[in-house]
Amino acid sequence: MSVFSRHNLLIAVMALLGITMVSCNNDNCSGNSNAIPLAAFYEGQSNVSVPNLTVYGIGAPNDSCIISETSATQVYLPLRLEVTSCQYVLDYNVEGIENDTISLKYDAVPYFESHECGAMYNFNITSFAYTKNVIDSIAIPNSKITNADMVSIKIYMQ
């Protein structure tokens, strides 16, 4: 076998190994790779829908509208990495009913998930505040916000 043939054979074997390695790579990173708190609305222990609700961020860049004039039982409240607090307005779009504001303070914590998923950020909620126009109270059962698809913020309505 000539040197040229051995070289071609080596390239072919390496290419075949490369294809095999890529095809064997399961994308073990399924689901949401972003840590975004999910807020749900409650009356007592029951999840409720808030009609005609608009939610937007205060001071957020570009379009800060999260949902607009829709019935919602829950809403994601994205946190920003470049700041340590965010505020959100709940506009009920009903004349005579004042908007509510929710303020969250947090720390962003870098987290390496895996080779397939890479790095991401989790958040630790350090404090929160809210107005009480239609909101009765807020509970944060677990202050660590991860990419798990679960309710992180419980908003109890009056």
PDB file of C-alpha atoms in Angstrom:
ATOM      1  CA  MET A   1       0.000   0.000   0.000  1.00  0.00           C
ATOM      2  CA  SER A   2       1.437   3.365  -0.980  1.00  0.00           C
ATOM      3  CA  VAL A   3       1.873   6.301   1.374  1.00  0.00           C
ATOM      4  CA  PHE A   4      -0.827   8.142  -0.568  1.00  0.00           C
ATOM      5  CA  SER A   5      -3.315   5.289  -0.069  1.00  0.00           C
ATOM      6  CA  ARG A   6      -2.512   5.050   3.645  1.00  0.00           C
ATOM      7  CA  HIS A   7      -3.072   8.798   3.964  1.00  0.00           C
ATOM      8  CA  ASN A   8      -6.465   8.548   2.212  1.00  0.00           C
ATOM      9  CA  LEU A   9      -7.413   5.548   4.353  1.00  0.00           C
ATOM     10  CA  LEU A  10      -6.452   7.439   7.508  1.00  0.00           C
ATOM     11  CA  ILE A  11      -8.550  10.435   6.462  1.00  0.00           C
ATOM     12  CA  ALA A  12     -11.520   8.191   5.654  1.00  0.00           C
ATOM     13  CA  VAL A  13     -11.275   6.410   9.022  1.00  0.00           C
ATOM     14  CA  MET A  14     -11.016   9.733  10.897  1.00  0.00           C
ATOM     15  CA  ALA A  15     -14.008  11.119   9.004  1.00  0.00           C
ATOM     16  CA  LEU A  16     -16.025   7.997   9.788  1.00  0.00           C
ATOM     17  CA  LEU A  17     -15.099   8.248  13.489  1.00  0.00           C
ATOM     18  CA  GLY A  18     -16.054  11.913  13.504  1.00  0.00           C
ATOM     19  CA  ILE A  19     -19.468  11.179  11.993  1.00  0.00           C
ATOM     20  CA  THR A  20     -20.016   8.326  14.432  1.00  0.00           C
ATOM     21  CA  MET A  21     -19.109  10.499  17.419  1.00  0.00           C
ATOM     22  CA  VAL A  22     -21.453  13.276  16.306  1.00  0.00           C
ATOM     23  CA  SER A  23     -24.318  10.884  15.630  1.00  0.00           C
ATOM     24  CA  CYS A  24     -23.864   9.225  19.041  1.00  0.00           C
ATOM     25  CA  ASN A  25     -24.089  12.551  20.854  1.00  0.00           C
ATOM     26  CA  ASN A  26     -27.521  12.534  22.442  1.00  0.00           C
ATOM     27  CA  ASP A  27     -28.690  16.002  23.187  1.00  0.00           C
ATOM     28  CA  ASN A  28     -29.149  15.285  26.866  1.00  0.00           C
ATOM     29  CA  CYS A  29     -30.083  18.892  27.446  1.00  0.00           C
ATOM     30  CA  SER A  30     -33.843  18.791  27.242  1.00  0.00           C
ATOM     31  CA  GLY A  31     -36.297  21.320  28.516  1.00  0.00           C
ATOM     32  CA  ASN A  32     -35.810  24.927  29.445  1.00  0.00           C
ATOM     33  CA  SER A  33     -32.229  26.129  29.797  1.00  0.00           C
ATOM     34  CA  ASN A  34     -33.251  29.497  31.269  1.00  0.00           C
ATOM     35  CA  ALA A  35     -34.067  30.157  34.909  1.00  0.00           C
ATOM     36  CA  ILE A  36     -37.209  32.269  34.730  1.00  0.00           C
ATOM     37  CA  PRO A  37     -39.564  32.526  37.706  1.00  0.00           C
ATOM     38  CA  LEU A  38     -43.095  31.337  37.013  1.00  0.00           C
ATOM     39  CA  ALA A  39     -45.757  33.311  38.891  1.00  0.00           C
ATOM     40  CA  ALA A  40     -49.244  31.848  39.374  1.00  0.00           C
ATOM     41  CA  PHE A  41     -52.418  33.530  40.625  1.00  0.00           C
ATOM     42  CA  TYR A  42     -54.450  32.118  43.515  1.00  0.00           C
ATOM     43  CA  GLU A  43     -57.550  32.740  45.579  1.00  0.00           C
ATOM     44  CA  GLY A  44     -57.116  30.656  48.692  1.00  0.00           C
ATOM     45  CA  GLN A  45     -55.640  27.326  47.589  1.00  0.00           C
ATOM     46  CA  SER A  46     -57.195  27.449  44.112  1.00  0.00           C
ATOM     47  CA  ASN A  47     -55.357  28.585  41.002  1.00  0.00           C
ATOM     48  CA  VAL A  48     -57.428  31.336  39.328  1.00  0.00           C
ATOM     49  CA  SER A  49     -57.453  33.176  36.037  1.00  0.00           C
ATOM     50  CA  VAL A  50     -57.040  36.945  36.048  1.00  0.00           C
ATOM     51  CA  PRO A  51     -59.039  38.353  33.109  1.00  0.00           C
ATOM     52  CA  ASN A  52     -57.832  41.093  30.747  1.00  0.00           C
ATOM     53  CA  LEU A  53     -54.386  41.244  32.397  1.00  0.00           C
ATOM     54  CA  THR A  54     -51.390  43.124  31.034  1.00  0.00           C
ATOM     55  CA  VAL A  55     -47.971  42.548  32.637  1.00  0.00           C
ATOM     56  CA  TYR A  56     -44.890  44.586  31.789  1.00  0.00           C
ATOM     57  CA  GLY A  57     -41.488  45.331  33.277  1.00  0.00           C
ATOM     58  CA  ILE A  58     -40.453  48.742  34.565  1.00  0.00           C
ATOM     59  CA  GLY A  59     -37.161  49.992  33.112  1.00  0.00           C
ATOM     60  CA  ALA A  60     -36.695  46.925  30.935  1.00  0.00           C
ATOM     61  CA  PRO A  61     -34.992  47.481  27.570  1.00  0.00           C
ATOM     62  CA  ASN A  62     -36.993  47.437  24.316  1.00  0.00           C
ATOM     63  CA  ASP A  63     -40.539  46.103  24.570  1.00  0.00           C
ATOM     64  CA  SER A  64     -41.116  45.151  28.184  1.00  0.00           C
ATOM     65  CA  CYS A  65     -44.655  43.810  27.677  1.00  0.00           C
ATOM     66  CA  ILE A  66     -44.830  40.210  28.864  1.00  0.00           C
ATOM     67  CA  ILE A  67     -48.545  39.611  28.270  1.00  0.00           C
ATOM     68  CA  SER A  68     -51.164  42.002  26.960  1.00  0.00           C
ATOM     69  CA  GLU A  69     -54.875  42.067  27.791  1.00  0.00           C
ATOM     70  CA  THR A  70     -55.334  38.328  28.153  1.00  0.00           C
ATOM     71  CA  SER A  71     -56.713  35.977  30.785  1.00  0.00           C
ATOM     72  CA  ALA A  72     -53.831  34.393  32.677  1.00  0.00           C
ATOM     73  CA  THR A  73     -53.480  31.786  35.409  1.00  0.00           C
ATOM     74  CA  GLN A  74     -49.706  32.206  35.392  1.00  0.00           C
ATOM     75  CA  VAL A  75     -46.984  34.331  33.840  1.00  0.00           C
ATOM     76  CA  TYR A  76     -43.201  34.105  33.536  1.00  0.00           C
ATOM     77  CA  LEU A  77     -41.379  37.100  35.048  1.00  0.00           C
ATOM     78  CA  PRO A  78     -37.929  37.210  33.413  1.00  0.00           C
ATOM     79  CA  LEU A  79     -34.993  38.480  35.462  1.00  0.00           C
ATOM     80  CA  ARG A  80     -32.114  40.467  33.963  1.00  0.00           C
ATOM     81  CA  LEU A  81     -28.442  39.627  34.518  1.00  0.00           C
ATOM     82  CA  GLU A  82     -27.138  43.192  34.332  1.00  0.00           C
ATOM     83  CA  VAL A  83     -29.125  44.380  37.377  1.00  0.00           C
ATOM     84  CA  THR A  84     -30.012  42.932  40.790  1.00  0.00           C
ATOM     85  CA  SER A  85     -33.680  43.903  40.876  1.00  0.00           C
ATOM     86  CA  CYS A  86     -36.696  44.001  38.583  1.00  0.00           C
ATOM     87  CA  GLN A  87     -40.160  45.505  38.860  1.00  0.00           C
ATOM     88  CA  TYR A  88     -43.306  44.365  37.120  1.00  0.00           C
ATOM     89  CA  VAL A  89     -46.668  46.076  36.716  1.00  0.00           C
ATOM     90  CA  LEU A  90     -49.896  44.103  36.773  1.00  0.00           C
ATOM     91  CA  ASP A  91     -52.409  46.228  34.861  1.00  0.00           C
ATOM     92  CA  TYR A  92     -55.924  44.867  35.337  1.00  0.00           C
ATOM     93  CA  ASN A  93     -57.355  47.056  32.537  1.00  0.00           C
ATOM     94  CA  VAL A  94     -60.437  47.860  34.612  1.00  0.00           C
ATOM     95  CA  GLU A  95     -61.470  51.454  35.206  1.00  0.00           C
ATOM     96  CA  GLY A  96     -61.285  52.367  38.890  1.00  0.00           C
ATOM     97  CA  ILE A  97     -58.901  49.520  39.794  1.00  0.00           C
ATOM     98  CA  GLU A  98     -55.317  50.564  40.369  1.00  0.00           C
ATOM     99  CA  ASN A  99     -52.385  48.589  38.960  1.00  0.00           C
ATOM    100  CA  ASP A 100     -50.205  46.516  41.253  1.00  0.00           C
ATOM    101  CA  THR A 101     -46.405  46.484  41.218  1.00  0.00           C
ATOM    102  CA  ILE A 102     -44.173  43.573  42.201  1.00  0.00           C
ATOM    103  CA  SER A 103     -40.493  44.222  43.018  1.00  0.00           C
ATOM    104  CA  LEU A 104     -37.931  41.416  43.168  1.00  0.00           C
ATOM    105  CA  LYS A 105     -34.342  41.685  44.399  1.00  0.00           C
ATOM    106  CA  TYR A 106     -32.031  38.808  43.550  1.00  0.00           C
ATOM    107  CA  ASP A 107     -28.509  37.517  43.041  1.00  0.00           C
ATOM    108  CA  ALA A 108     -27.521  35.850  39.769  1.00  0.00           C
ATOM    109  CA  VAL A 109     -25.514  32.674  40.370  1.00  0.00           C
ATOM    110  CA  PRO A 110     -23.596  31.074  37.468  1.00  0.00           C
ATOM    111  CA  TYR A 111     -24.218  27.352  37.197  1.00  0.00           C
ATOM    112  CA  PHE A 112     -22.601  24.736  34.953  1.00  0.00           C
ATOM    113  CA  GLU A 113     -25.308  22.218  34.040  1.00  0.00           C
ATOM    114  CA  SER A 114     -23.377  19.798  31.831  1.00  0.00           C
ATOM    115  CA  HIS A 115     -21.246  19.513  28.708  1.00  0.00           C
ATOM    116  CA  GLU A 116     -24.383  19.260  26.552  1.00  0.00           C
ATOM    117  CA  CYS A 117     -26.271  22.104  28.238  1.00  0.00           C
ATOM    118  CA  GLY A 118     -23.368  24.391  29.065  1.00  0.00           C
ATOM    119  CA  ALA A 119     -23.532  27.186  31.622  1.00  0.00           C
ATOM    120  CA  MET A 120     -26.608  29.052  32.772  1.00  0.00           C
ATOM    121  CA  TYR A 121     -27.664  31.285  35.614  1.00  0.00           C
ATOM    122  CA  ASN A 122     -29.834  30.461  38.583  1.00  0.00           C
ATOM    123  CA  PHE A 123     -31.243  33.248  40.717  1.00  0.00           C
ATOM    124  CA  ASN A 124     -31.654  33.600  44.460  1.00  0.00           C
ATOM    125  CA  ILE A 125     -34.508  35.915  45.427  1.00  0.00           C
ATOM    126  CA  THR A 126     -33.194  37.960  48.362  1.00  0.00           C
ATOM    127  CA  SER A 127     -36.294  40.111  48.962  1.00  0.00           C
ATOM    128  CA  PHE A 128     -39.564  41.147  47.394  1.00  0.00           C
ATOM    129  CA  ALA A 129     -42.254  43.798  47.799  1.00  0.00           C
ATOM    130  CA  TYR A 130     -45.655  44.448  46.276  1.00  0.00           C
ATOM    131  CA  THR A 131     -48.589  46.818  46.327  1.00  0.00           C
ATOM    132  CA  LYS A 132     -51.959  45.675  47.652  1.00  0.00           C
ATOM    133  CA  ASN A 133     -54.535  47.053  45.237  1.00  0.00           C
ATOM    134  CA  VAL A 134     -55.807  43.673  44.013  1.00  0.00           C
ATOM    135  CA  ILE A 135     -52.963  41.533  45.370  1.00  0.00           C
ATOM    136  CA  ASP A 136     -53.613  40.233  48.883  1.00  0.00           C
ATOM    137  CA  SER A 137     -50.189  38.650  49.437  1.00  0.00           C
ATOM    138  CA  ILE A 138     -47.264  36.958  47.718  1.00  0.00           C
ATOM    139  CA  ALA A 139     -45.392  33.825  48.726  1.00  0.00           C
ATOM    140  CA  ILE A 140     -42.109  32.543  47.338  1.00  0.00           C
ATOM    141  CA  PRO A 141     -41.945  28.896  48.450  1.00  0.00           C
ATOM    142  CA  ASN A 142     -38.359  28.445  47.243  1.00  0.00           C
ATOM    143  CA  SER A 143     -36.122  31.475  46.810  1.00  0.00           C
ATOM    144  CA  LYS A 144     -33.779  29.601  44.436  1.00  0.00           C
ATOM    145  CA  ILE A 145     -34.997  30.025  40.865  1.00  0.00           C
ATOM    146  CA  THR A 146     -33.772  27.304  38.508  1.00  0.00           C
ATOM    147  CA  ASN A 147     -34.861  26.094  35.093  1.00  0.00           C
ATOM    148  CA  ALA A 148     -37.330  23.655  36.710  1.00  0.00           C
ATOM    149  CA  ASP A 149     -40.814  24.206  35.297  1.00  0.00           C
ATOM    150  CA  MET A 150     -42.583  24.933  38.588  1.00  0.00           C
ATOM    151  CA  VAL A 151     -44.374  27.817  40.263  1.00  0.00           C
ATOM    152  CA  SER A 152     -41.793  30.007  41.989  1.00  0.00           C
ATOM    153  CA  ILE A 153     -44.032  32.923  42.957  1.00  0.00           C
ATOM    154  CA  LYS A 154     -47.566  32.555  44.316  1.00  0.00           C
ATOM    155  CA  ILE A 155     -49.668  35.686  43.953  1.00  0.00           C
ATOM    156  CA  TYR A 156     -52.781  35.613  46.142  1.00  0.00           C
ATOM    157  CA  MET A 157     -55.533  37.878  44.873  1.00  0.00           C
ATOM    158  CA  GLN A 158     -58.148  39.675  47.032  1.00  0.00           C
TER     159      GLN A 158
END
